[in-house]
XYZ file of C-alpha atoms in Angstrom:
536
model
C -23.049 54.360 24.697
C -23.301 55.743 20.993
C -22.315 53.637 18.201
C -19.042 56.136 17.508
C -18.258 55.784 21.854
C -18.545 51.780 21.501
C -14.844 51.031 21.481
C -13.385 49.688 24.725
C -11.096 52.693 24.864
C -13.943 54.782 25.981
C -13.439 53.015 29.172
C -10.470 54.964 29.821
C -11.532 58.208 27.597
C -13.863 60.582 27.961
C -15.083 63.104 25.066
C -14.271 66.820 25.029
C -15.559 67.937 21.943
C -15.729 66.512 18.201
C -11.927 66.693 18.094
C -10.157 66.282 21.183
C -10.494 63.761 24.337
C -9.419 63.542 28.124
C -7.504 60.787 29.123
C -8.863 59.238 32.486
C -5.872 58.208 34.151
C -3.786 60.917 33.551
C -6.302 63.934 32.398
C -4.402 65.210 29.362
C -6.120 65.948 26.618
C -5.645 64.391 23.144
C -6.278 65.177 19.399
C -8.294 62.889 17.505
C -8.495 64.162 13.840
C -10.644 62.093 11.860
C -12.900 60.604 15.155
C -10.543 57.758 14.784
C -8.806 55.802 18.427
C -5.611 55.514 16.852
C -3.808 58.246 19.290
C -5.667 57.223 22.379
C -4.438 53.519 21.914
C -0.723 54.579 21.386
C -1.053 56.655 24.452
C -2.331 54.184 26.220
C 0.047 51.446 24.974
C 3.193 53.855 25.608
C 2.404 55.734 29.194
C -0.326 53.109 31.118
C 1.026 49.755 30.452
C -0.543 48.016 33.130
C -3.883 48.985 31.473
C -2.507 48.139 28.165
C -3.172 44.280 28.434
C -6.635 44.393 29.970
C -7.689 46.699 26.902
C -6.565 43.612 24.492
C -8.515 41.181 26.566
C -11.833 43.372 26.738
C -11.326 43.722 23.058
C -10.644 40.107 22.582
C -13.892 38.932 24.499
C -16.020 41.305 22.453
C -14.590 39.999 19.191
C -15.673 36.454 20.254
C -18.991 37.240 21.322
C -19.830 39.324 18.277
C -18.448 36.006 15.957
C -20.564 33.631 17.810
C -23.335 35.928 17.404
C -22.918 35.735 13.640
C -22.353 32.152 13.471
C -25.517 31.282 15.356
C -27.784 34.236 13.125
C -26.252 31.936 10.156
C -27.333 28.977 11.246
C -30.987 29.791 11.576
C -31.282 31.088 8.379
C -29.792 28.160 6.650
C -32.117 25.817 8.658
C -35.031 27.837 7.603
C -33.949 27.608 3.784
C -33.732 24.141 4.289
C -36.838 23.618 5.737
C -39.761 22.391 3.291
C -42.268 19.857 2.831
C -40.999 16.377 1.508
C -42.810 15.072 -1.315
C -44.764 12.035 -0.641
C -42.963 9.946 -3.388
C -40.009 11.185 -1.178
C -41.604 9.907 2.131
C -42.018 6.273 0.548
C -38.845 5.422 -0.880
C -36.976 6.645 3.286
C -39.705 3.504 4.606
C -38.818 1.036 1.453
C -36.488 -1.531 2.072
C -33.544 -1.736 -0.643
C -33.478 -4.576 -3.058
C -30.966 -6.896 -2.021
C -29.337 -7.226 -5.377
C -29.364 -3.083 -5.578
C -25.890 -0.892 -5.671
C -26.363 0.823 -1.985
C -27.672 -2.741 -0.092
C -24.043 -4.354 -1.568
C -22.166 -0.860 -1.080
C -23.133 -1.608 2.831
C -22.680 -5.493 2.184
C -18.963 -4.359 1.058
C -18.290 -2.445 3.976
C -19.543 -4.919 6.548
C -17.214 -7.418 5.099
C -14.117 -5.044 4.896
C -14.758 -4.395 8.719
C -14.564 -7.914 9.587
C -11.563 -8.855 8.403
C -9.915 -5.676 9.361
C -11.269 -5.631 12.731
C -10.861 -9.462 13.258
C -14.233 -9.519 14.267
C -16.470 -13.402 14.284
C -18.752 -13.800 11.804
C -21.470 -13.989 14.298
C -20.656 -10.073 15.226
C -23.127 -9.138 12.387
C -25.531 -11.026 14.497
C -25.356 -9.391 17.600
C -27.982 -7.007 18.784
C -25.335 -3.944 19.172
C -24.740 -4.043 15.658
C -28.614 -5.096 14.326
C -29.351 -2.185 16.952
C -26.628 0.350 15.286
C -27.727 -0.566 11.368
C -31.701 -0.105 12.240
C -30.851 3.319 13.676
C -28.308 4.776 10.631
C -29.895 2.341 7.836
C -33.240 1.568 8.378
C -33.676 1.047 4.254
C -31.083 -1.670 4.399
C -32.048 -5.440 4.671
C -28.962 -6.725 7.097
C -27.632 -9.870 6.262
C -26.598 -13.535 8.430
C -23.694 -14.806 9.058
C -23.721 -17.204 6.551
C -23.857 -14.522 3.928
C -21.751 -12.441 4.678
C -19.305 -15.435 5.409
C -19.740 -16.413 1.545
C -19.594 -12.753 0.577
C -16.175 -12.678 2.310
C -14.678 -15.580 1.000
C -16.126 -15.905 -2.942
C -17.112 -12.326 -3.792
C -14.704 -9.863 -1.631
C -11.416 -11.823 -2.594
C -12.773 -13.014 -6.001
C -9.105 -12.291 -6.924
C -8.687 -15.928 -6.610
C -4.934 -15.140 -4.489
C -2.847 -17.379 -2.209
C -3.462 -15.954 1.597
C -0.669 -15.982 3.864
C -1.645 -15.420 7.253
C -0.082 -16.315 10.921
C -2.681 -17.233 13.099
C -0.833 -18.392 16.248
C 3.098 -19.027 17.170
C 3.362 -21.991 20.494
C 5.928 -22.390 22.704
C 6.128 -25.852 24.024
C 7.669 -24.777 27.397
C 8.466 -27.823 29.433
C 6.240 -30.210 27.875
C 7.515 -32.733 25.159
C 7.235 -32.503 21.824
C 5.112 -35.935 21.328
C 2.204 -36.293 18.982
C -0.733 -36.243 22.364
C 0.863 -32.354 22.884
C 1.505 -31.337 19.001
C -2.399 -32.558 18.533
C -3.555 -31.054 21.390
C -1.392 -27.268 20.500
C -3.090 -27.545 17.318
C -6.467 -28.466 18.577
C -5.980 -25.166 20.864
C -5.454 -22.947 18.085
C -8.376 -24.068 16.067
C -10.784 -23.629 18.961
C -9.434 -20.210 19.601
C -9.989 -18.792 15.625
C -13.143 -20.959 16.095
C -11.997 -22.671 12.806
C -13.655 -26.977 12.306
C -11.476 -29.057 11.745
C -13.819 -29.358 8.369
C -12.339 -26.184 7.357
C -8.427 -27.645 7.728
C -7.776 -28.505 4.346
C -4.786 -30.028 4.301
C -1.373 -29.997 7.242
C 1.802 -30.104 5.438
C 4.323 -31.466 7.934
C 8.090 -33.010 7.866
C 8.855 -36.530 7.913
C 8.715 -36.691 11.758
C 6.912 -39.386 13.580
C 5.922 -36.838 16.306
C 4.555 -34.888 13.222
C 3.095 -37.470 11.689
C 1.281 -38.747 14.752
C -0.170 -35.680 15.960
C -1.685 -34.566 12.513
C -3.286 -38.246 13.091
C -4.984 -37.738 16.087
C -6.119 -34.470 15.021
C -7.915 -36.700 11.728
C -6.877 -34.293 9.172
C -5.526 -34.831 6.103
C -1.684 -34.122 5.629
C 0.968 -34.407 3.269
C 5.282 -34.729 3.277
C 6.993 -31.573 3.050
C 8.277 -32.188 -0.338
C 11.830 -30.345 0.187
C 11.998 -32.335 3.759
C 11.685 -35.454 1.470
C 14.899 -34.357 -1.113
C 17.060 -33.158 1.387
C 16.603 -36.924 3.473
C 17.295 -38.474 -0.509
C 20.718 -36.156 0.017
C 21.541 -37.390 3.149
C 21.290 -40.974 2.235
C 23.137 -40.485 -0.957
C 26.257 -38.754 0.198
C 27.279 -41.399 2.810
C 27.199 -44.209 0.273
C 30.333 -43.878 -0.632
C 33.596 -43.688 1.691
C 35.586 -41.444 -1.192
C 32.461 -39.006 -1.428
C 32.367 -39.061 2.929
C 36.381 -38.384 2.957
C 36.082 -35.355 0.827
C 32.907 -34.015 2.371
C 34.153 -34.463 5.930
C 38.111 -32.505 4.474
C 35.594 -29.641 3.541
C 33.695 -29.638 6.724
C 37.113 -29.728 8.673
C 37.921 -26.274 6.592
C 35.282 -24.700 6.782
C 34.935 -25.135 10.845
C 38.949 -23.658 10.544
C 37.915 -20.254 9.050
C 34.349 -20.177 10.475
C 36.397 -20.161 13.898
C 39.446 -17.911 13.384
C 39.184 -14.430 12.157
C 42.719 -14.459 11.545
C 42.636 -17.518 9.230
C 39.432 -15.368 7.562
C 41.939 -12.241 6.909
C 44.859 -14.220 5.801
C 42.906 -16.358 3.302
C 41.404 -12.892 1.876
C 44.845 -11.348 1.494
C 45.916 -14.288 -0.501
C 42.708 -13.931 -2.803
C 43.956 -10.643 -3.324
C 47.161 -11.230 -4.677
C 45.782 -13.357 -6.800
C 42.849 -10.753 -8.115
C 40.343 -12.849 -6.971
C 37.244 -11.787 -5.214
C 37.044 -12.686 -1.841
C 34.478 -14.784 -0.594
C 34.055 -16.715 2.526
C 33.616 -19.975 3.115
C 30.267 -21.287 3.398
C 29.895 -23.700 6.866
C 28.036 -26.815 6.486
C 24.746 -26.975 8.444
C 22.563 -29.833 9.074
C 19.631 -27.824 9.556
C 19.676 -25.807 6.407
C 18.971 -27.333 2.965
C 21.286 -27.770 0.354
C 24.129 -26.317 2.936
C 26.249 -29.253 1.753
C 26.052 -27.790 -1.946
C 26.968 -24.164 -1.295
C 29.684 -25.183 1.057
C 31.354 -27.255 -1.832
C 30.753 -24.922 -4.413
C 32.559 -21.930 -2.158
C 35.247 -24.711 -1.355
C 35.931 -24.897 -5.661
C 35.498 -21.232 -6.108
C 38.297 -20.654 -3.979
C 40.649 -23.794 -4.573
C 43.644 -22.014 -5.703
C 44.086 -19.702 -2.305
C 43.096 -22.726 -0.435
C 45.983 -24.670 -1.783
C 48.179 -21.660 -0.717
C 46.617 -21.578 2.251
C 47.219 -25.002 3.022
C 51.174 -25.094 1.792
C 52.348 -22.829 4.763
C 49.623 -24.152 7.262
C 48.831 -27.503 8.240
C 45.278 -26.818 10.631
C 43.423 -27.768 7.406
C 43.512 -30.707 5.505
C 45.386 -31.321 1.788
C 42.788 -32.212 -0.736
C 44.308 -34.124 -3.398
C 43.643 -34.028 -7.026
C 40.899 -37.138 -6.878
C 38.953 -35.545 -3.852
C 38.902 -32.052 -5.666
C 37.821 -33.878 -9.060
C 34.927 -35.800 -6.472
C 33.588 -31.946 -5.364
C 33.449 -30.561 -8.755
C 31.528 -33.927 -10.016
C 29.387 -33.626 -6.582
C 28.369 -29.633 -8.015
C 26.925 -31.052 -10.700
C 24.994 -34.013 -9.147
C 23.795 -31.705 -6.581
C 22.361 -28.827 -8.354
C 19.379 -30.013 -9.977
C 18.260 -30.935 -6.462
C 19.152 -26.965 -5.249
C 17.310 -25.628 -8.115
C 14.046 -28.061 -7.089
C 14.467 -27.267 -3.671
C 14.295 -23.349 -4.334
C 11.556 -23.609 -7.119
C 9.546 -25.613 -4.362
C 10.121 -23.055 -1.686
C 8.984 -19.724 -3.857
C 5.859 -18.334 -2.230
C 4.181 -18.612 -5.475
C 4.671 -22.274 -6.310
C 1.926 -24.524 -5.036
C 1.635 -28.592 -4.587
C 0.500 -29.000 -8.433
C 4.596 -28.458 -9.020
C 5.694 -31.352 -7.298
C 5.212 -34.085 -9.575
C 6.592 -32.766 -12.637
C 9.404 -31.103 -10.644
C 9.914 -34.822 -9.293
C 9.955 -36.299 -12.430
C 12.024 -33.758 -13.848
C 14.596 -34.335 -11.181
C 14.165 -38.326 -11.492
C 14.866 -37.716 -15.340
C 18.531 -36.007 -15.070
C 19.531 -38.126 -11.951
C 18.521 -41.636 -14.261
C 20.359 -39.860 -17.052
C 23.718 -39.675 -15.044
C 26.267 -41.940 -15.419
C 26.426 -44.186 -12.356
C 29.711 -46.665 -13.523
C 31.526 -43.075 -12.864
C 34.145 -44.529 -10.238
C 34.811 -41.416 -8.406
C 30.271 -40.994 -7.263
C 28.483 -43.785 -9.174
C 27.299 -45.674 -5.995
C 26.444 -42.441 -4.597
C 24.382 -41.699 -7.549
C 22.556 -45.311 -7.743
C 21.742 -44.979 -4.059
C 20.219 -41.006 -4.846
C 18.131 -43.082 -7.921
C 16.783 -45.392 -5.480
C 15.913 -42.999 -2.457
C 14.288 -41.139 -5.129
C 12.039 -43.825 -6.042
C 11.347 -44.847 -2.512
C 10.769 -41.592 -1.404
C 8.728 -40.272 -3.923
C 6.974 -43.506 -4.844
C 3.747 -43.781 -6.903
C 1.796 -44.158 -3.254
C 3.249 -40.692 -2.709
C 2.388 -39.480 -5.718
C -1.400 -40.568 -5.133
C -1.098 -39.504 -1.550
C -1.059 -35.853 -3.014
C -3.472 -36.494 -5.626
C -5.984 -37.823 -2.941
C -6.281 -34.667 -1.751
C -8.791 -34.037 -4.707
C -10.732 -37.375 -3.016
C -13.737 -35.197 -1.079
C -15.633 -34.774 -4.689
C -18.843 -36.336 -4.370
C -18.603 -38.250 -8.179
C -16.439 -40.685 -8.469
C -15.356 -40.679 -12.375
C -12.158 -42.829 -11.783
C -13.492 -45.652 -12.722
C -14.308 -44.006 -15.912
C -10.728 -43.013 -16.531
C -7.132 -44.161 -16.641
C -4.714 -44.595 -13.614
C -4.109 -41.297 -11.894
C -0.479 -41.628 -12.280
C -0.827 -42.424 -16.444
C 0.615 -38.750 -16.872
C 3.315 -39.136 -14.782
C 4.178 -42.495 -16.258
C 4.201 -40.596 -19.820
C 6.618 -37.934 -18.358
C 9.517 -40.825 -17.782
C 8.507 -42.282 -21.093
C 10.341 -39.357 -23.876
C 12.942 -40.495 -26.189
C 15.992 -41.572 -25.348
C 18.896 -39.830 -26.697
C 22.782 -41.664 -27.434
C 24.694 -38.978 -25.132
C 22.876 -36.651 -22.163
C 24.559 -33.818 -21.748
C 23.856 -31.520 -18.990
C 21.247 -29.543 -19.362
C 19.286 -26.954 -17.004
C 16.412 -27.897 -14.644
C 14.049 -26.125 -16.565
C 15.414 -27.382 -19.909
C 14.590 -30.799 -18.966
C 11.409 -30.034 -17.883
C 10.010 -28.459 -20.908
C 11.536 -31.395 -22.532
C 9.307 -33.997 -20.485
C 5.741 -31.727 -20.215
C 6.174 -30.956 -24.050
C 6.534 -35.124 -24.813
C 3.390 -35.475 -22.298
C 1.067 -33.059 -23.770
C 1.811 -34.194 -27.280
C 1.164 -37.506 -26.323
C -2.249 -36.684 -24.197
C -4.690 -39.084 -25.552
C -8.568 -39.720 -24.980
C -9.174 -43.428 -24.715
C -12.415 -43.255 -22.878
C -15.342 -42.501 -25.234
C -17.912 -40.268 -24.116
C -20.667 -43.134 -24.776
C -19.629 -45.270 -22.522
C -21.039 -42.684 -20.194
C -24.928 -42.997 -18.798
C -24.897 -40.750 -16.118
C -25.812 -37.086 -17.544
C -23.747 -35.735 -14.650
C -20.540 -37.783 -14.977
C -20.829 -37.044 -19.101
C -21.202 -33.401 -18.393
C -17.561 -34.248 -16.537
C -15.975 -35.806 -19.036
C -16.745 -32.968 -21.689
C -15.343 -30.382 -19.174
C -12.201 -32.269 -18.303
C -11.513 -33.351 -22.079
C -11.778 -29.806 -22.910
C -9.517 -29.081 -20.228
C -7.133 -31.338 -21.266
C -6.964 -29.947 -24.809
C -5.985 -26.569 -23.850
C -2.277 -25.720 -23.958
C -0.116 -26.585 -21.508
C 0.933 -23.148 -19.723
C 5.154 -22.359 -19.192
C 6.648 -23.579 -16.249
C 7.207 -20.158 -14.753
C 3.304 -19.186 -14.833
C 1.711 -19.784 -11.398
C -1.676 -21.673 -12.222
C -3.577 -19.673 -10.265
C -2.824 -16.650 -13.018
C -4.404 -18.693 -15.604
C -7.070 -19.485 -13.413
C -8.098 -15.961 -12.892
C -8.841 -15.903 -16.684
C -10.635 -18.995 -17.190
C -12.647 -19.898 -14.246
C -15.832 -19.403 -16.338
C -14.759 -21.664 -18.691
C -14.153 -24.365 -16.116
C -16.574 -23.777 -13.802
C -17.303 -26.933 -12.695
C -13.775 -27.957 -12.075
C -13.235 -24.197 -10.272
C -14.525 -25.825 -6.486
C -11.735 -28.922 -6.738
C -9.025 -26.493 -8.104
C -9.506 -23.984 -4.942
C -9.302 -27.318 -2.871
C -6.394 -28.315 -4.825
C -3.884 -25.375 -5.358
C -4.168 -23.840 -2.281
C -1.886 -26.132 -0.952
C 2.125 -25.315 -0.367
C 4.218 -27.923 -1.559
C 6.562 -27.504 1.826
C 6.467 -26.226 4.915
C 9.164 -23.178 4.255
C 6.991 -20.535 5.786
C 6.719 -22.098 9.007
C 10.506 -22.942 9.148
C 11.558 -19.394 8.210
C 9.355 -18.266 10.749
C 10.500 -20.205 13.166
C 13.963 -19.340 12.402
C 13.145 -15.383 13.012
C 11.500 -16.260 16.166
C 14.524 -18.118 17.260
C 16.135 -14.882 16.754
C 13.712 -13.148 18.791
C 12.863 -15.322 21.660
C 14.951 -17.639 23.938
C 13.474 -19.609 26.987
C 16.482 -18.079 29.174
């Protein structure tokens, strides 16, 4: 077929001369002005439309062929402009393995230990012959790496950031078995051994005060520490059953709050009457033994709303009459228990970490000693919150956090003053005639600013032989002369900036702030599992 006959129409066309052409099918002759197919298609389209559609596909199948064509003549010529002789400088640096400490080898060394972590992969899966198999074949120039590199690489270098870590590795259910300390030790043995994870590596267990708790973190021979909120809310406990008056009110308020917790129609009627009086409603706050300072925000919701309450009360007798002692006993209870809210919530911030707990302590121990306990109405609740205090958060439990610092190798506290000398400073600031109430954080900037101005170097730097504990000294004495940070700043911020400074003292701080001062994540994940799961 001629170049000008090799449209598919022609399979349904023949030529009569230069301008006209004889339809197949039908044998009627058409014009076709211009040697274009233009008529022939439309007569095709509008009087054979069965043959219509197989035109389109013949057409379609050429067009393909003819692109593939093209794409393949394309190819070929590229690859022959790309084809030339490599120079031999060229040839030696594709055989040369990379220098280690060169920007490609710890481009790849970056990406191997982004892929591990993402993948949850072992360590030992650089190891394996798969992977040493895979990097010969795509990277032959690059020098792979162990495991103990790349587990260094991981942990200093790739999160350099110097950031608290979060992470979940494993939620139990006891089932049927009993929550003693042989099956908490044994759970937590199990969940080690699966993450493959020594028990070298457990840094620290921060539990509650249980005996269970305490038991199994025993047998599993790791170090542990209270939950330091656990600890205030048992001082609370103790405190407000020392006295029958403080019992009698707490126990009206409990009775209350049960009332409208339980009736919906006690709920509206109360907000109606906070209405009339253009007050906002609220709802009363129930009392719950399981959730810290509960006791706090159900008396404070009781004051809020003690004017509809008293209404309340005149035309119904399911709740109790407070009288005007018991309400003067909750509004001095507000104030007694706040400063132990406000520790309990700067404690539990997901930002705070175990270094806050003994100036928060002694902070706390400052305004309760400053409190007025001949006040008839809570004073032997407030001597027995002073002495649970002090028993609670004794000096042994003060050192009991500060021995988690005790796996350093040089032993320079023999060469310095008690541990606890600080803290001892932070009770020891000027007494003032009258105390007035002051904030949390007030008081607290009050007691570190008295203890850094009175920070004092006793031990003189000649007493020291040892080149390695005198190297000590000079970088904790320098330490200690740096400015004292606010009490909003998380230390590891200031950290981030000076860790070349204090390089030495860098390894015990990792050990040392990582730690949580409570165990809040755990219980607030347990608390949305509990909404989640049930054992029915």
């Amino acid at each position: 077929m001629s170049k000008s006959n090799s449209s598919e129409i022609w399979t349904y066309f023949t030529l009569c001369d230069a301008e006209r052409a004889k339809c197949k099918l039908c044998n009627n002759e058409y014009s076709r002005k211009g040697r274009t197919t233009t008529t022939m298609r439309n007569h095709l389209k509008a009087m054979h439309k069965t043959e219509f559609p197989e035109l389109e596909k013949c057409e379609k199948r050429k067009h393909d062929a003819s692109k593939t064509l093209e794409l393949a003549s394309s190819s070929h010529q590229s690859t022959k402009s790309d084809m030339k002789q490599i120079s031999l400088q060229e040839c030696v640096d594709k055989t040369k393995q990379w220098d280690n400490k060169s920007l490609k080898s710890l481009a790849v060394d970056n990406s191997i230990s982004e892929m591990v972590p993402l993948e949850d992969l072992p360590f030992s899966f650089v190891e394996s012959v798969g992977f040493v198999r895979l990097m010969k074949h795509l990277c032959p120039s690059y020098n792979l790496k162990s495991r103990q590199y790349f587990t260094s690489f991981i942990c200093d270098k790739l999160y350099e950031e110097f950031e608290r870590k979060m992470i979940v590795l494993k939620a139990e259910v006891f089932n049927e078995s009993r929550h003693t300390g042989e099956n908490i030790a044994y759970k937590l043995e199990d969940i080690l051994s699966l993450w493959e994870i020594p028990k070298e590596k457990v840094k620290c267990v921060v539990r509650d005060a249980g005996a269970n708790m305490k038991k199994g973190v025993n047998l599993l021979n790791v170090k542990h520490i209270d939950c330091a909120s656990h600890k205030i809310q048992n001082v609370l406990k103790e405190g407000m059953k020392a006295q029958d008056t403080v019992v009698a009110a707490i126990t009206k308020c409990k009775k209350m709050a049960t009332h409208f917790h339980h009736s919906t129609t006690a709920q509206d009627e109360l907000v109606n009457i906070q209405k009339r009086l253009n007050q906002k409603p609220l709802k009363i706050i129930q009392e719950c033994a399981t959730r810290w300072n509960s006791t706090f925000y159900m008396l404070e919701c009781i004051l809020q709303v003690k004017e509809s309450l008293c209404l309340y009360a005149s035309t119904n007798n399911k709740i109790p009459q407070l009288t005007s002692e018991e309400w003067m006993i909750i509004e001095k209870l507000i104030g007694l228990l706040r400063p132990f809210e406000e520790v309990t919530k700067e404690l539990s911030a997901a930002d705070v970490s175990i270094s806050s707990v003994i100036p928060l302590i002694a902070t706390l121990e400052k305004i309760v000693n400053d409190l007025d306990s001949s006040n008839e109405h809570i004073g032997d609740t407030i001597i027995v919150l002073k002495d649970e205090l002090v028993r609670k958060f004794s000096e042994r439990v003060i050192q009991h956090i500060l021995d988690l610092l005790g796996d350093s190798q040089t032993d320079v506290s023999s060469n310095s003053r008690c541990p606890n000398a600080k803290r001892v400073r932070l009770n020891e600031t000027e007494d003032s005639e009258t105390h007035k109430s002051v904030s949390l954080k007030e008081t607290m900037n009050l007691l570190m600013d008295t203890s850094d101005s009175e920070e004092e170097d006793d031990m003189p730097l000649l007493t020291f032989q040892n080149p390695v504990h005198l190297l000590i000294r000079k970088t904790v004495t320098k330490y200690s002369a740096e400015k004292r940070v606010a009490n909003d700043v998380d230390p590891l911020t200031w950290w981030k900036v000076t860790k070349e400074r204090y390089g030495l003292l860098f390894p015990v701080v990792r050990h040392y702030l990582f730690t949580p001062p409570t165990s809040v994540p755990s219980e607030r994940m347990f608390s949305g599992a509990g909404l989640l799961y049930t054992p029915h």
